[in-house]
Structure formats: structure tokens, C-alpha cells
Short mmCIF file of C-alpha atoms in Angstrom, two decimals:
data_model
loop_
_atom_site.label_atom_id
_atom_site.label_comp_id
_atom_site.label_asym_id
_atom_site.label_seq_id
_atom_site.Cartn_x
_atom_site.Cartn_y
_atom_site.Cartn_z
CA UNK A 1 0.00 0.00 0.00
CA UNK A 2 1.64 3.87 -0.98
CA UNK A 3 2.12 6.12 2.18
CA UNK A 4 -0.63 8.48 2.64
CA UNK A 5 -0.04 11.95 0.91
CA UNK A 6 0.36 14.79 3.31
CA UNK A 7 -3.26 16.29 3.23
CA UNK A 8 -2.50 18.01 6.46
CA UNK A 9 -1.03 20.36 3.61
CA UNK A 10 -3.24 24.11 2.57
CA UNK A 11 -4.31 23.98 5.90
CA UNK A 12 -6.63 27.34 6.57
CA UNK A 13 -10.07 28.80 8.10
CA UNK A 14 -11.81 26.60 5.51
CA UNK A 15 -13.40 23.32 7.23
CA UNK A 16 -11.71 20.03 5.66
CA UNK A 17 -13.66 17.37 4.27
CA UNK A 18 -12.87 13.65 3.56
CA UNK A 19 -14.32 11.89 0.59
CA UNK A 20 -13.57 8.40 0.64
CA UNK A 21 -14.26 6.34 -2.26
CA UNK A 22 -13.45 9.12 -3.90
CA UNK A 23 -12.94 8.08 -8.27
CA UNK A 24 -11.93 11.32 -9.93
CA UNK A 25 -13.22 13.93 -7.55
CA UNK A 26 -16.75 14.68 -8.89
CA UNK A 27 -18.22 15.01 -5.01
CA UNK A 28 -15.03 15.99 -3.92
CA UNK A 29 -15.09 19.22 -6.00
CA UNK A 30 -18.77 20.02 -5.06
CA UNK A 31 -17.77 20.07 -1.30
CA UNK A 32 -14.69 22.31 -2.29
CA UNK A 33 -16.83 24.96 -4.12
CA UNK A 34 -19.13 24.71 -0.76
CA UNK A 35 -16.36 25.99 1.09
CA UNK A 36 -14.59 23.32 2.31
CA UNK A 37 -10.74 22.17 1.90
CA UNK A 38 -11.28 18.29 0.52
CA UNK A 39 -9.26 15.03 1.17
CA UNK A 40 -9.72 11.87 -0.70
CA UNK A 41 -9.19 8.23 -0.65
CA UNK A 42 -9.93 5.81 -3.62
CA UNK A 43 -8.07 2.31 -4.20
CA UNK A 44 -7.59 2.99 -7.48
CA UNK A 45 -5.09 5.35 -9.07
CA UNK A 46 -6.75 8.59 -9.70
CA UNK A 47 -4.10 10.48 -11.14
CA UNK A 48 -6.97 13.28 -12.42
CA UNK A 49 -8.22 13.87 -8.80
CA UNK A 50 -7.78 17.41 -8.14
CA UNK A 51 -6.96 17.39 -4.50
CA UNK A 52 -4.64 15.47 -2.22
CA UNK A 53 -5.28 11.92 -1.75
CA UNK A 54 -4.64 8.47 -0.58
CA UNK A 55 -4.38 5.83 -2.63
CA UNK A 56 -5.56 2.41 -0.44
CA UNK A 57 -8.41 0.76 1.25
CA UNK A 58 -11.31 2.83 1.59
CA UNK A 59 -12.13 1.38 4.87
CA UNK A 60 -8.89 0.34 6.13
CA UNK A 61 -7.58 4.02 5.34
CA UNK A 62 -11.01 5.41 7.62
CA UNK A 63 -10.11 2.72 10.72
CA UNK A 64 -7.04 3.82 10.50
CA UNK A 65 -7.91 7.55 10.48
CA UNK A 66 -10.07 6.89 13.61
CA UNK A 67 -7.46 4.72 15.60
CA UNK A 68 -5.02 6.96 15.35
CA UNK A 69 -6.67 9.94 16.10
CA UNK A 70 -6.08 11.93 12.91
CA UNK A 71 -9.38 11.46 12.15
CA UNK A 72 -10.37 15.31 13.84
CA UNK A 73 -8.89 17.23 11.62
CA UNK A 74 -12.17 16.66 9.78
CA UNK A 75 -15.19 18.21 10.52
CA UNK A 76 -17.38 15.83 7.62
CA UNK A 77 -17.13 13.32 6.07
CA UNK A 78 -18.25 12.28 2.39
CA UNK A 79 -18.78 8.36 1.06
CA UNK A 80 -19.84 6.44 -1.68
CA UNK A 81 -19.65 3.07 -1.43
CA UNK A 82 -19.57 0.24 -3.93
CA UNK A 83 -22.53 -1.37 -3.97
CA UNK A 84 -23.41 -2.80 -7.60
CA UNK A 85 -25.16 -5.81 -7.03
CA UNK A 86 -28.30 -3.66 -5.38
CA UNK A 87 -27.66 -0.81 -7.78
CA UNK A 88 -30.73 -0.37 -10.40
CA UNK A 89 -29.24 -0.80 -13.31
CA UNK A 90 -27.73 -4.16 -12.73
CA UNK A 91 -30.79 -5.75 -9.83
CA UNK A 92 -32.62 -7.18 -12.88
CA UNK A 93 -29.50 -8.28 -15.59
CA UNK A 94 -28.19 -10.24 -13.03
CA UNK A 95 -31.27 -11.80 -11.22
CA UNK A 96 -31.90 -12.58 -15.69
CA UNK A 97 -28.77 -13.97 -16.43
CA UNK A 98 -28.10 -15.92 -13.22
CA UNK A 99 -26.25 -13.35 -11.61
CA UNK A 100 -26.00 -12.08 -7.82
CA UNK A 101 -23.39 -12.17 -5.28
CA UNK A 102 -20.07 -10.94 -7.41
CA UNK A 103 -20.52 -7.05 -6.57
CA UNK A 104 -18.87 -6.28 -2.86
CA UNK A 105 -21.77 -4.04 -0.72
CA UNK A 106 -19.99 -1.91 1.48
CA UNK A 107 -22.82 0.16 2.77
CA UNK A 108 -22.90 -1.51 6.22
CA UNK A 109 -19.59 -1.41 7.46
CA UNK A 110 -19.10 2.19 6.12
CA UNK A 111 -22.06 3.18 8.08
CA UNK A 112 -20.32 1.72 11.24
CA UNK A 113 -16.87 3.15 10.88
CA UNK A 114 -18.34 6.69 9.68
CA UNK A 115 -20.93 6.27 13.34
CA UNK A 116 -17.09 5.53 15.50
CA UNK A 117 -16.02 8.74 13.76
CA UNK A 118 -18.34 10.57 15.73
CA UNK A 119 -18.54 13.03 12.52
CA UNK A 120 -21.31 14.25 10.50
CA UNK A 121 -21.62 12.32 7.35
CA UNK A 122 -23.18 11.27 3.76
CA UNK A 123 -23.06 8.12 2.33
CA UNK A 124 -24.23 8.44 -1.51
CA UNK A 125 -26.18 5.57 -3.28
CA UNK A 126 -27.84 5.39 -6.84
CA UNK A 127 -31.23 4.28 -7.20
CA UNK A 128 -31.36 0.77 -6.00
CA UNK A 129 -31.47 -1.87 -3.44
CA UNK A 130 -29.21 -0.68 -1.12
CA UNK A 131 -30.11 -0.28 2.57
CA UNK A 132 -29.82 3.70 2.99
CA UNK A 133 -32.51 6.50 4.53
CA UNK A 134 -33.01 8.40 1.41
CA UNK A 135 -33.00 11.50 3.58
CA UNK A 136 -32.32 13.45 0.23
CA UNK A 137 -32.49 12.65 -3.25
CA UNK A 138 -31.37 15.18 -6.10
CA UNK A 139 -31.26 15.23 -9.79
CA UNK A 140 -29.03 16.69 -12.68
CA UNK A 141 -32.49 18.48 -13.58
CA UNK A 142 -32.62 20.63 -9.64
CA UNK A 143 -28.90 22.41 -11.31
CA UNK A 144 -29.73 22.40 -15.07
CA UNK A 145 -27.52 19.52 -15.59
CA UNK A 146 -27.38 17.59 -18.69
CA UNK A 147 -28.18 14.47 -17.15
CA UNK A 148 -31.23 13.18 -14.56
CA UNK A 149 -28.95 11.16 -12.74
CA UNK A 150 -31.19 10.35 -9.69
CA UNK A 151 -28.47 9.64 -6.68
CA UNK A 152 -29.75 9.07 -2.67
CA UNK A 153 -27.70 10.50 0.40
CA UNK A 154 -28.09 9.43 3.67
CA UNK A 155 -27.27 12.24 5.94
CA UNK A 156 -25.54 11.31 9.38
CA UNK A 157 -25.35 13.82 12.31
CA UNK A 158 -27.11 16.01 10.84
CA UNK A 159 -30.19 16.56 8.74
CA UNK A 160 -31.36 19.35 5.98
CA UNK A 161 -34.74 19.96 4.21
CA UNK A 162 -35.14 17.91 1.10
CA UNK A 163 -35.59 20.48 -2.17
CA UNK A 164 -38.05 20.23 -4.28
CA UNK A 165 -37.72 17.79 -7.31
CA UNK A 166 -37.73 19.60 -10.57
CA UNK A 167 -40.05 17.80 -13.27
CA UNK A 168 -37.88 16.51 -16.32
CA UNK A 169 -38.27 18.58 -19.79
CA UNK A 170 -38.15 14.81 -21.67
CA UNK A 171 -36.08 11.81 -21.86
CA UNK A 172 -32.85 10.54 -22.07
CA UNK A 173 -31.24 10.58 -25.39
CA UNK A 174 -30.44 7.19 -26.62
CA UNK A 175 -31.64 4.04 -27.80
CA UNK A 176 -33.91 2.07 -26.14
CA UNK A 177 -35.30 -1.67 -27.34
CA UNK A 178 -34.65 -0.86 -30.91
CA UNK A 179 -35.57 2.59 -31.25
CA UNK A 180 -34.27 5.93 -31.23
CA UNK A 181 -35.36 8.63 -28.74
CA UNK A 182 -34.42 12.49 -28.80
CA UNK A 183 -34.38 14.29 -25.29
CA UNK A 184 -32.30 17.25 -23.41
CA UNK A 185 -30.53 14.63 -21.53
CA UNK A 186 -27.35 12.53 -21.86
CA UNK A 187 -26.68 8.95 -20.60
CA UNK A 188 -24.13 9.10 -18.42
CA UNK A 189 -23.32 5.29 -17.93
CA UNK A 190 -22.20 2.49 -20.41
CA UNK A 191 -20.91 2.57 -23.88
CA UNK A 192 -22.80 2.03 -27.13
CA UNK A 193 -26.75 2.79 -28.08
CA UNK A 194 -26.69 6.11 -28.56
CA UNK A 195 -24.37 7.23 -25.63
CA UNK A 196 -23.19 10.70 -25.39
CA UNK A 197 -19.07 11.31 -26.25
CA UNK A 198 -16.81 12.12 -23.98
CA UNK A 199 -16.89 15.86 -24.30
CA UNK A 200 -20.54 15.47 -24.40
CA UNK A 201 -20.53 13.95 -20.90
CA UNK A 202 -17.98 16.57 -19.60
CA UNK A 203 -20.52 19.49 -20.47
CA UNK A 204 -23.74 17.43 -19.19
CA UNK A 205 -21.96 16.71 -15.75
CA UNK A 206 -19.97 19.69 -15.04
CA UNK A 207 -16.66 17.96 -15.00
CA UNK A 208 -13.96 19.08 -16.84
CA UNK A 209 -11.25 18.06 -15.00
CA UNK A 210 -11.02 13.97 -16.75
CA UNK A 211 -12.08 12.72 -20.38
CA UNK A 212 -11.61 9.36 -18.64
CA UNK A 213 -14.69 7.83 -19.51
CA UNK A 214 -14.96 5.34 -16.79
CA UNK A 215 -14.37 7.47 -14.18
CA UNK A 216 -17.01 10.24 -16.07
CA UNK A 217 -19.73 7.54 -16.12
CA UNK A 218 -19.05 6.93 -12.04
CA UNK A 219 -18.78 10.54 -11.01
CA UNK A 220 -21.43 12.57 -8.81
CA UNK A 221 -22.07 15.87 -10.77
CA UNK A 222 -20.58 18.68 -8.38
CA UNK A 223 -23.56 20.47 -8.37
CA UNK A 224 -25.37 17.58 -5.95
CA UNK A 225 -22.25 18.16 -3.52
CA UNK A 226 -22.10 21.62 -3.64
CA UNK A 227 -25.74 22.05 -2.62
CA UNK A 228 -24.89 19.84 0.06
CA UNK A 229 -21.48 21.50 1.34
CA UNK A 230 -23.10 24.70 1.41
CA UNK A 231 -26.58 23.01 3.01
CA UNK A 232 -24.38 22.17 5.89
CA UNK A 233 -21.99 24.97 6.82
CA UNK A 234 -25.38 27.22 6.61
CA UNK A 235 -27.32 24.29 9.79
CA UNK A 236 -23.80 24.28 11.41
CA UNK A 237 -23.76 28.54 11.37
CA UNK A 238 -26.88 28.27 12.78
CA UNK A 239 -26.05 25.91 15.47
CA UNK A 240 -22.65 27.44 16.74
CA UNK A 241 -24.79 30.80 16.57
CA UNK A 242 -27.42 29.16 18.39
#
């Protein structure tokens, strides 16, 4: 496993944030536009994440944070766990094709290390199976995104209205059981039928930052985070005021 990087590094007045399971930054950025200096931690190499990072275990890397202490020089903390086999878009391929069981769920045990934290929290899911509160759910259509992009946040510590959902202007552009549909919106997973092109993706998300594809297709649009960054500092204002 690599060393962790420094990310006690641009310290300030800002509040730090640590997004774990981090890809290529798309929550990450969102909580950095909210006002917040952002750590993350992916397993993978994410060479186009724009802030410091560490490269390891998800979970190890957040045991280890609490353990040691080092954990409170966060004041929130950010997650989005694997959790394909429950996710939407896979529930009914695999039940088809025999499926089930290959996908790791991580939900559970990140709930219980973010709880021993003793942080506020989110822990982001897409539409799905998996065992979250949907205490908020936002769309690419609330920010005048490209994309719908439906994506569930379970809010610990803390809690914040949920905003009303926008109606969609029309469907998602693409091919769908042989035929062709037009629509103001992009899909921002897979390859083939219709999908959008990488610059095309970039533009519909708000990411500009990667033309990886992959990690493109796996990113929260900053916007969602952003809202949420800036939903918290404002209840935490009010409660230090209070």
C-alpha cells in the first residue's frame, strides 16, 4: 500500500472534508466549491483527482484515520460506497442472467466506521437496493444539468430539508429496445446505443477536469455536492450561533 499523501497540507479557516471512495473527484469538488478544503481516498489510481489523496483501502484508510486519532482534523465526512449488485441498473441483468453475489456491498460497514467517527456524514447511493434513509435525493435536472442522474444520500449527524424535485423537460437521449429517442438529456453510464461522447458527458456533468470515460460515467455531478457542502456549513452557522 503507498504512504498516505500529506493532506494536512493548505491547511486554513476553511473546514476540511474527507471523501472516501473518492474516483476522480466529482463530489469531492462540489464540497470544495461549498467551502470546504477536501481530502480523498480511492483504491484505485486517480491520477486526475484534483486534490490530495490516498491511494488504499477505503475502509482500512477510515479505521485507520479513527485509531489513530487523525481522524479530527475533519469536521465531515463524504462516502460512496460500492454497492453494484443492489444498484438499479444491474438488480434485474443479473437476477436474468443468473447473476448475484459478485458485486462487494460496502454500505454496512461504512455506516459503522463513519458512526465511531463521531462526525457528520453522507453516504451516496444510486437508485437501488441498497439499505440507505433516502434522507435526500437530487437530480441533474434541480442544477440544469445535462443528465437526470437520480443519486440518494443518507445524511448522518445532521439533517437538511429535502428540495423540491424539478419535473424533467423529456427523456434521455439514446436508444432504447430498438428505437431511437431524442431528449435534453445525456446517458451518463455504459458505452454504445446512442451514448453521449466524452466531451458530451464533460458538459452534461460539469466535469472538466477527466475525459476518462470510466471514471465520467461513475462521477457525482458537483452540483449535488455543492448544494450539500453549502446546506451544511449554513445548519452548522446556525447551530454554533445558536
Amino acid at each position: 500500500m503507498t504512504q498516505p499523501t500529506d493532506i494536512r497540507r493548505g491547511r486554513g479557516l476553511r473546514p476540511r472534508a474527507l471523501d472516501v471512495f473518492s474516483c476522480a473527484g466529482g463530489a469531492g469538488t462540489g464540497y470544495q466549491r461549498a467551502g470546504f478544503d477536501v481530502d480523498g481516498c480511492d483504491i484505485a489510481d486517480r491520477p486526475n483527482y484534483p486534490f490530495p489523496y490516498h491511494r488504499g483501502d477505503a475502509l482500512e484508510y477510515l479505521a485507520h484515520l479513527i485509531t489513530t486519532g487523525e481522524i479530527e482534523r475533519y469536521a465531515f465526512v463524504h462516502a460512496s460506497p460500492p454497492c453494484q449488485d443492489k444498484c438499479a441498473l444491474t438488480v434485474g441483468t443479473n437476477r436474468s442472467r443468473g447473476w448475484g453475489g459478485t458485486h462487494e456491498d460496502l454500505v454496512a460497514p461504512t455506516r459503522d466506521l463513519l458512526d465511531r467517527t463521531g462526525l457528520p456524514y453522507v453516504i451516496e447511493q444510486p437508485n437501488g437496493r441498497a439499505k440507505i434513509r433516502k434522507d435526500l435525493t437530487l437530480c441533474g435536472e434541480m442544477f440544469g444539468l445535462g443528465v437526470i442522474r437520480h443519486r440518494n444520500f443518507e445524511l448522518g449527524g445532521w439533517t437538511t430539508p429535502q428540495p423540491a424535485h424539478v419535473p424533467h423537460r423529456g427523456r434521455v437521449r439514446g436508444w432504447r429496445h430498438g428505437a431511437y429517442f431524442d431528449g435534453p438529456y445525456v446517458a451518463a453510464y455504459g458505452n454504445g446505443g446512442g451514448k453521449p461522447t466524452v466531451p458530451e458527458l464533460q458538459t452534461a456533468m460539469g466535469i472538466t477536469w477527466t475525459d476518462v470515460r470510466e471514471e465520467l460515467t461513475e462521477a457525482i455531478p458537483p452540483a449535488y455536492t455543492e448544494w450539500i457542502g453549502r446546506a451544511f456549513l449554513t445548519s452548522h452557522a446556525l447551530e454554533v450561533a445558536a
